[in-house]
GROMACS .gro file of C-alpha atoms in nm:
model
  302
    1MET     CA    1   0.974   3.802  17.527
    2LEU     CA    2   0.850   3.717  17.893
    3THR     CA    3   0.749   3.384  17.990
    4HIS     CA    4   0.477   3.360  18.265
    5ASP     CA    5   0.535   3.065  18.466
    6ASP     CA    6   0.191   3.129  18.657
    7ILE     CA    7   0.010   3.147  18.373
    8LEU     CA    8  -0.052   2.855  18.163
    9CYS     CA    9  -0.260   2.777  17.817
   10PRO     CA   10  -0.554   2.608  17.892
   11TYR     CA   11  -0.527   2.411  17.594
   12CYS     CA   12  -0.116   2.304  17.588
   13ASP     CA   13  -0.068   2.321  18.004
   14ILE     CA   14   0.244   2.514  17.913
   15PRO     CA   15   0.346   2.878  18.029
   16MET     CA   16   0.216   3.130  17.844
   17VAL     CA   17   0.433   3.455  17.706
   18SER     CA   18   0.429   3.802  17.586
   19TYR     CA   19   0.580   4.096  17.433
   20ARG     CA   20   0.754   4.333  17.672
   21GLU     CA   21   0.597   4.630  17.692
   22SER     CA   22   0.569   4.935  17.902
   23LYS     CA   23   0.580   4.948  18.282
   24SER     CA   24   0.239   5.149  18.288
   25SER     CA   25   0.135   4.815  18.086
   26TYR     CA   26   0.147   4.579  18.384
   27ALA     CA   27  -0.001   4.836  18.669
   28PHE     CA   28  -0.371   4.717  18.571
   29GLY     CA   29  -0.200   4.345  18.581
   30ASN     CA   30  -0.325   4.242  18.238
   31PRO     CA   31  -0.025   4.158  18.019
   32LYS     CA   32  -0.111   4.027  17.691
   33VAL     CA   33  -0.008   3.669  17.736
   34PHE     CA   34  -0.074   3.414  17.457
   35CYS     CA   35   0.024   3.010  17.362
   36GLN     CA   36   0.333   3.008  17.123
   37GLU     CA   37   0.226   2.662  17.044
   38CYS     CA   38  -0.154   2.715  16.936
   39HIS     CA   39  -0.123   3.092  16.949
   40HIS     CA   40  -0.454   3.099  17.225
   41LYS     CA   41  -0.455   3.490  17.339
   42ASN     CA   42  -0.569   3.465  17.724
   43TYR     CA   43  -0.654   3.850  17.668
   44ASP     CA   44  -0.951   3.812  17.376
   45PRO     CA   45  -1.291   3.694  17.461
   46TYR     CA   46  -1.286   3.649  17.117
   47CYS     CA   47  -0.957   3.435  17.058
   48ASN     CA   48  -0.979   3.297  16.756
   49CYS     CA   49  -0.745   3.014  16.792
   50GLU     CA   50  -0.812   2.626  16.676
   51ASN     CA   51  -0.903   2.546  17.003
   52CYS     CA   52  -1.133   2.846  17.091
   53LYS     CA   53  -1.322   2.834  16.780
   54LYS     CA   54  -1.373   2.427  16.825
   55LEU     CA   55  -1.462   2.502  17.208
   56ARG     CA   56  -1.738   2.766  17.081
   57GLU     CA   57  -1.886   2.539  16.796
   58ASP     CA   58  -1.930   2.242  17.054
   59GLN     CA   59  -2.111   2.476  17.327
   60ALA     CA   60  -2.327   2.576  16.999
   61GLU     CA   61  -2.394   2.237  16.900
   62ILE     CA   62  -2.466   2.146  17.324
   63LEU     CA   63  -2.759   2.456  17.294
   64ARG     CA   64  -2.847   2.366  16.949
   65GLN     CA   65  -2.924   1.976  17.083
   66LYS     CA   66  -3.109   2.124  17.403
   67GLU     CA   67  -3.346   2.343  17.238
   68ALA     CA   68  -3.416   2.079  16.991
   69LYS     CA   69  -3.500   1.860  17.291
   70LEU     CA   70  -3.689   2.149  17.451
   71ASN     CA   71  -3.882   2.176  17.119
   72ASP     CA   72  -3.951   1.806  17.071
   73ALA     CA   73  -4.099   1.796  17.415
   74LYS     CA   74  -4.322   2.093  17.342
   75ARG     CA   75  -4.408   1.959  16.983
   76GLN     CA   76  -4.519   1.653  17.164
   77ILE     CA   77  -4.741   1.849  17.410
   78LEU     CA   78  -4.895   2.013  17.098
   79ILE     CA   79  -4.966   1.686  16.945
   80GLU     CA   80  -5.114   1.560  17.298
   81SER     CA   81  -5.362   1.881  17.351
   82TYR     CA   82  -5.466   1.842  16.978
   83GLU     CA   83  -5.529   1.489  17.031
   84TYR     CA   84  -5.714   1.528  17.327
   85GLU     CA   85  -5.957   1.825  17.237
   86ASN     CA   86  -5.998   1.652  16.922
   87SER     CA   87  -6.181   1.385  17.114
   88MET     CA   88  -6.435   1.582  17.144
   89PRO     CA   89  -6.542   1.756  16.783
   90ILE     CA   90  -6.824   1.988  16.720
   91SER     CA   91  -7.136   1.925  16.554
   92ILE     CA   92  -7.278   2.184  16.339
   93ASP     CA   93  -7.600   2.133  16.429
   94GLU     CA   94  -7.524   2.245  16.770
   95LEU     CA   95  -7.360   2.585  16.650
   96THR     CA   96  -7.522   2.882  16.697
   97ILE     CA   97  -7.559   3.171  16.443
   98LYS     CA   98  -7.266   3.347  16.529
   99ASP     CA   99  -7.038   3.060  16.558
  100LYS     CA  100  -7.118   2.978  16.198
  101LEU     CA  101  -7.077   3.341  16.092
  102TYR     CA  102  -6.712   3.338  16.255
  103ILE     CA  103  -6.604   3.017  16.187
  104CYS     CA  104  -6.716   3.078  15.796
  105SER     CA  105  -6.522   3.424  15.794
  106LEU     CA  106  -6.224   3.247  15.899
  107LEU     CA  107  -6.254   2.988  15.685
  108ARG     CA  108  -6.281   3.162  15.433
  109THR     CA  109  -6.034   3.435  15.494
  110CYS     CA  110  -5.727   3.182  15.618
  111LEU     CA  111  -5.822   2.808  15.513
  112SER     CA  112  -5.524   2.668  15.331
  113GLU     CA  113  -5.573   2.515  14.966
  114ASP     CA  114  -5.571   2.094  15.122
  115PHE     CA  115  -5.826   2.217  15.376
  116LYS     CA  116  -5.575   2.074  15.653
  117SER     CA  117  -5.506   2.409  15.836
  118ILE     CA  118  -5.625   2.774  15.887
  119ASN     CA  119  -5.333   2.977  15.806
  120PRO     CA  120  -5.205   3.244  16.084
  121LEU     CA  121  -5.409   3.578  16.037
  122SER     CA  122  -5.071   3.735  16.056
  123SER     CA  123  -4.994   3.549  15.719
  124VAL     CA  124  -5.284   3.628  15.448
  125LYS     CA  125  -5.350   3.960  15.323
  126SER     CA  126  -5.743   3.890  15.371
  127ASN     CA  127  -5.889   4.141  15.632
  128LEU     CA  128  -6.089   3.903  15.854
  129ALA     CA  129  -6.201   4.198  16.084
  130PRO     CA  130  -6.172   4.571  16.085
  131THR     CA  131  -5.947   4.588  16.383
  132GLN     CA  132  -5.647   4.394  16.523
  133GLN     CA  133  -5.895   4.371  16.885
  134TYR     CA  134  -6.147   4.211  16.676
  135LYS     CA  135  -5.971   3.958  16.481
  136MET     CA  136  -5.841   3.879  16.822
  137ASN     CA  137  -6.172   3.824  16.974
  138ILE     CA  138  -6.271   3.599  16.705
  139ILE     CA  139  -6.008   3.351  16.773
  140SER     CA  140  -6.035   3.400  17.125
  141TYR     CA  141  -6.429   3.342  17.128
  142LEU     CA  142  -6.342   3.001  16.875
  143ARG     CA  143  -6.065   2.860  17.098
  144SER     CA  144  -6.277   2.938  17.417
  145LYS     CA  145  -6.602   2.695  17.242
  146LEU     CA  146  -6.313   2.443  17.089
  147ILE     CA  147  -6.472   2.495  16.749
  148VAL     CA  148  -6.073   2.566  16.656
  149LEU     CA  149  -5.796   2.369  16.802
  150PHE     CA  150  -5.402   2.456  16.817
  151SER     CA  151  -5.253   2.276  16.502
  152PRO     CA  152  -4.978   2.043  16.585
  153SER     CA  153  -4.791   2.188  16.327
  154THR     CA  154  -4.787   2.561  16.468
  155SER     CA  155  -4.479   2.786  16.518
  156LEU     CA  156  -4.350   2.744  16.860
  157HIS     CA  157  -4.278   3.080  16.866
  158SER     CA  158  -4.716   3.133  16.897
  159ILE     CA  159  -4.778   2.985  17.139
  160VAL     CA  160  -4.609   2.975  17.533
  161ILE     CA  161  -4.600   2.642  17.748
  162GLU     CA  162  -4.540   2.647  18.078
  163ASN     CA  163  -4.502   2.365  18.338
  164ASN     CA  164  -4.575   2.130  18.016
  165GLU     CA  165  -4.884   2.313  17.944
  166ILE     CA  166  -5.027   2.559  17.685
  167GLN     CA  167  -5.071   2.921  17.894
  168SER     CA  168  -5.097   3.127  17.689
  169TYR     CA  169  -5.145   3.226  17.273
  170TYR     CA  170  -5.040   3.489  17.016
  171PRO     CA  171  -5.423   3.472  16.833
  172LEU     CA  172  -5.302   3.630  16.521
  173ASP     CA  173  -4.993   3.378  16.514
  174VAL     CA  174  -5.135   3.053  16.558
  175THR     CA  175  -5.207   2.798  16.303
  176LEU     CA  176  -5.538   2.652  16.370
  177LYS     CA  177  -5.764   2.355  16.273
  178LEU     CA  178  -6.136   2.322  16.283
  179ASN     CA  179  -6.239   2.092  16.546
  180ALA     CA  180  -6.422   1.778  16.340
  181SER     CA  181  -6.392   1.426  16.332
  182LYS     CA  182  -6.169   1.273  16.090
  183GLU     CA  183  -6.455   1.066  15.881
  184GLN     CA  184  -6.639   1.394  15.847
  185TYR     CA  185  -6.348   1.644  15.866
  186ASP     CA  186  -6.371   1.766  15.479
  187GLU     CA  187  -6.753   1.753  15.496
  188VAL     CA  188  -6.779   1.998  15.781
  189VAL     CA  189  -6.552   2.229  15.629
  190GLN     CA  190  -6.730   2.195  15.324
  191ASP     CA  191  -7.043   2.277  15.497
  192LEU     CA  192  -6.885   2.536  15.705
  193LEU     CA  193  -6.703   2.691  15.414
  194HIS     CA  194  -7.019   2.786  15.227
  195LEU     CA  195  -7.247   2.817  15.481
  196ASN     CA  196  -7.573   2.821  15.399
  197ILE     CA  197  -7.843   2.891  15.688
  198ASP     CA  198  -8.144   2.725  15.636
  199GLU     CA  199  -8.288   2.883  15.956
  200GLU     CA  200  -8.460   3.220  15.970
  201ILE     CA  201  -8.183   3.463  16.176
  202ASN     CA  202  -8.387   3.628  16.466
  203ASN     CA  203  -8.365   4.039  16.503
  204GLU     CA  204  -8.210   4.036  16.801
  205THR     CA  205  -7.911   3.826  16.670
  206LYS     CA  206  -7.871   4.068  16.340
  207LEU     CA  207  -7.861   4.373  16.557
  208GLU     CA  208  -7.644   4.206  16.795
  209LEU     CA  209  -7.395   4.107  16.537
  210TRP     CA  210  -7.488   4.452  16.341
  211TYR     CA  211  -7.372   4.663  16.644
  212GLU     CA  212  -7.018   4.456  16.707
  213ILE     CA  213  -6.932   4.500  16.336
  214GLY     CA  214  -7.044   4.859  16.347
  215LEU     CA  215  -6.837   4.903  16.602
  216PHE     CA  216  -6.505   4.795  16.502
  217GLU     CA  217  -6.592   4.943  16.190
  218CYS     CA  218  -6.583   5.280  16.384
  219LEU     CA  219  -6.308   5.248  16.556
  220GLU     CA  220  -6.059   5.110  16.250
  221PHE     CA  221  -6.214   5.451  16.058
  222LEU     CA  222  -6.142   5.674  16.418
  223TYR     CA  223  -5.763   5.523  16.428
  224ALA     CA  224  -5.677   5.569  16.090
  225LYS     CA  225  -5.833   5.937  16.097
  226MET     CA  226  -5.632   6.014  16.406
  227ASP     CA  227  -5.290   5.860  16.235
  228GLU     CA  228  -5.346   6.056  15.967
  229TYR     CA  229  -5.354   6.372  16.168
  230ASN     CA  230  -5.084   6.274  16.416
  231LEU     CA  231  -5.312   6.240  16.700
  232PRO     CA  232  -5.279   6.097  17.007
  233SER     CA  233  -5.495   5.730  16.971
  234GLU     CA  234  -5.389   5.625  17.347
  235HIS     CA  235  -5.652   5.864  17.470
  236VAL     CA  236  -5.922   5.672  17.323
  237GLY     CA  237  -6.127   5.513  17.565
  238ASP     CA  238  -6.375   5.407  17.734
  239LYS     CA  239  -6.584   5.728  17.671
  240THR     CA  240  -6.546   5.697  17.324
  241ILE     CA  241  -6.626   5.393  17.291
  242SER     CA  242  -6.954   5.427  17.519
  243ALA     CA  243  -7.048   5.719  17.275
  244ILE     CA  244  -6.993   5.557  16.959
  245LYS     CA  245  -7.219   5.277  17.066
  246GLU     CA  246  -7.497   5.500  17.172
  247SER     CA  247  -7.462   5.668  16.820
  248LEU     CA  248  -7.505   5.373  16.639
  249LYS     CA  249  -7.851   5.340  16.763
  250ASP     CA  250  -7.973   5.593  16.621
  251PHE     CA  251  -7.759   5.684  16.333
  252SER     CA  252  -7.590   5.463  16.035
  253ILE     CA  253  -7.230   5.340  16.036
  254SER     CA  254  -7.089   5.584  15.760
  255GLN     CA  255  -7.340   5.872  15.941
  256ASN     CA  256  -7.115   5.776  16.265
  257PHE     CA  257  -6.787   5.808  16.027
  258ASN     CA  258  -6.912   6.148  15.887
  259PHE     CA  259  -6.907   6.245  16.299
  260ILE     CA  260  -6.591   6.134  16.371
  261TRP     CA  261  -6.435   6.293  16.058
  262ARG     CA  262  -6.538   6.626  16.204
  263ALA     CA  263  -6.449   6.554  16.502
  264VAL     CA  264  -6.092   6.467  16.441
  265THR     CA  265  -6.032   6.748  16.207
  266ASN     CA  266  -6.195   7.029  16.448
  267ALA     CA  267  -5.961   6.871  16.703
  268ALA     CA  268  -5.658   6.870  16.431
  269ALA     CA  269  -5.780   7.258  16.348
  270PHE     CA  270  -5.785   7.335  16.692
  271TYR     CA  271  -5.412   7.201  16.745
  272GLN     CA  272  -5.283   7.392  16.489
  273LYS     CA  273  -5.495   7.725  16.596
  274SER     CA  274  -5.350   7.732  16.938
  275SER     CA  275  -5.022   7.656  17.176
  276VAL     CA  276  -5.217   7.328  17.362
  277SER     CA  277  -5.069   7.006  17.362
  278LYS     CA  278  -5.230   6.746  17.116
  279ASN     CA  279  -5.263   6.575  17.463
  280MET     CA  280  -5.470   6.787  17.596
  281LEU     CA  281  -5.727   6.770  17.321
  282LEU     CA  282  -5.851   6.426  17.453
  283ILE     CA  283  -5.974   6.323  17.787
  284PRO     CA  284  -5.712   6.037  17.901
  285PHE     CA  285  -5.847   5.710  17.983
  286GLN     CA  286  -5.703   5.336  17.983
  287ASP     CA  287  -5.807   5.186  17.658
  288PRO     CA  288  -5.704   4.816  17.571
  289LEU     CA  289  -5.753   4.851  17.229
  290SER     CA  290  -5.536   5.121  17.173
  291GLU     CA  291  -5.287   4.911  17.242
  292VAL     CA  292  -5.361   4.645  17.069
  293MET     CA  293  -5.340   4.881  16.740
  294LYS     CA  294  -4.976   4.946  16.817
  295LYS     CA  295  -4.871   4.578  16.912
  296PRO     CA  296  -4.821   4.364  16.657
  297LYS     CA  297  -4.838   4.074  16.876
  298GLN     CA  298  -5.041   4.016  17.146
  299LYS     CA  299  -5.114   3.708  17.341
  300ILE     CA  300  -5.396   3.528  17.525
  301GLY     CA  301  -5.373   3.373  17.852
  302MET     CA  302  -5.556   3.010  17.811
   0.00000   0.00000   0.00000
């Protein structure tokens, strides 16, 4: 047993000791020293002596307290943001047809049983829209018009707070609330949940919504077929989207499904019969929609 007068135990303040080892073990200047009193091992970063275990527990508790304090501050920012935005509640009479259809669809898909909150889209089985991007568009649209607000109880992981402000959020993960006054809240929810559009929707609005829904339904079908045949969806870009939009002017959604199916199966067959790379089958374009389809969590800046 060797005593190392120059190495003191950080807890007991006495010289540490080590077992005699071969001369080669000292060549690297790292003798395996330990304390005979508390059994602290100076060479082991994961030392399991009572003092080290307590030190790690104390450090973990300090981190928990800091995180709890930070979360409390973030929660307060959420509450203040909600109270400020809720001071300007919506009026159903001022909502457009598009506003009403969007919020009605969202409420029917995600409204909680007690009417108090709109659950995250990622937590419900019902499908609000054909693609992830369309879902994000709807939430972003309703948020931009303050028709829905961030619930004070939403997960702190669903929002990004920097410099004491909400900078961005994950639209599929946030818990929302309808921006209605406390006095009329239940009534407004009921009216929008069981929407009854008395006024006639003009043909221009109908066509706009039909094109919007049709485009994303065709994109959903396209991505599904490409995935089925293991074709690279990241190359679907503006050119393809533009072609679908143009085709929807003359053909129904089901007819476009048929065009898409034929195009994908022909591309897959061409790949099977030739040595060409799958990446050569489509012209590459930067496409935000394909990125959304691949990434489960996307955030939107405020």
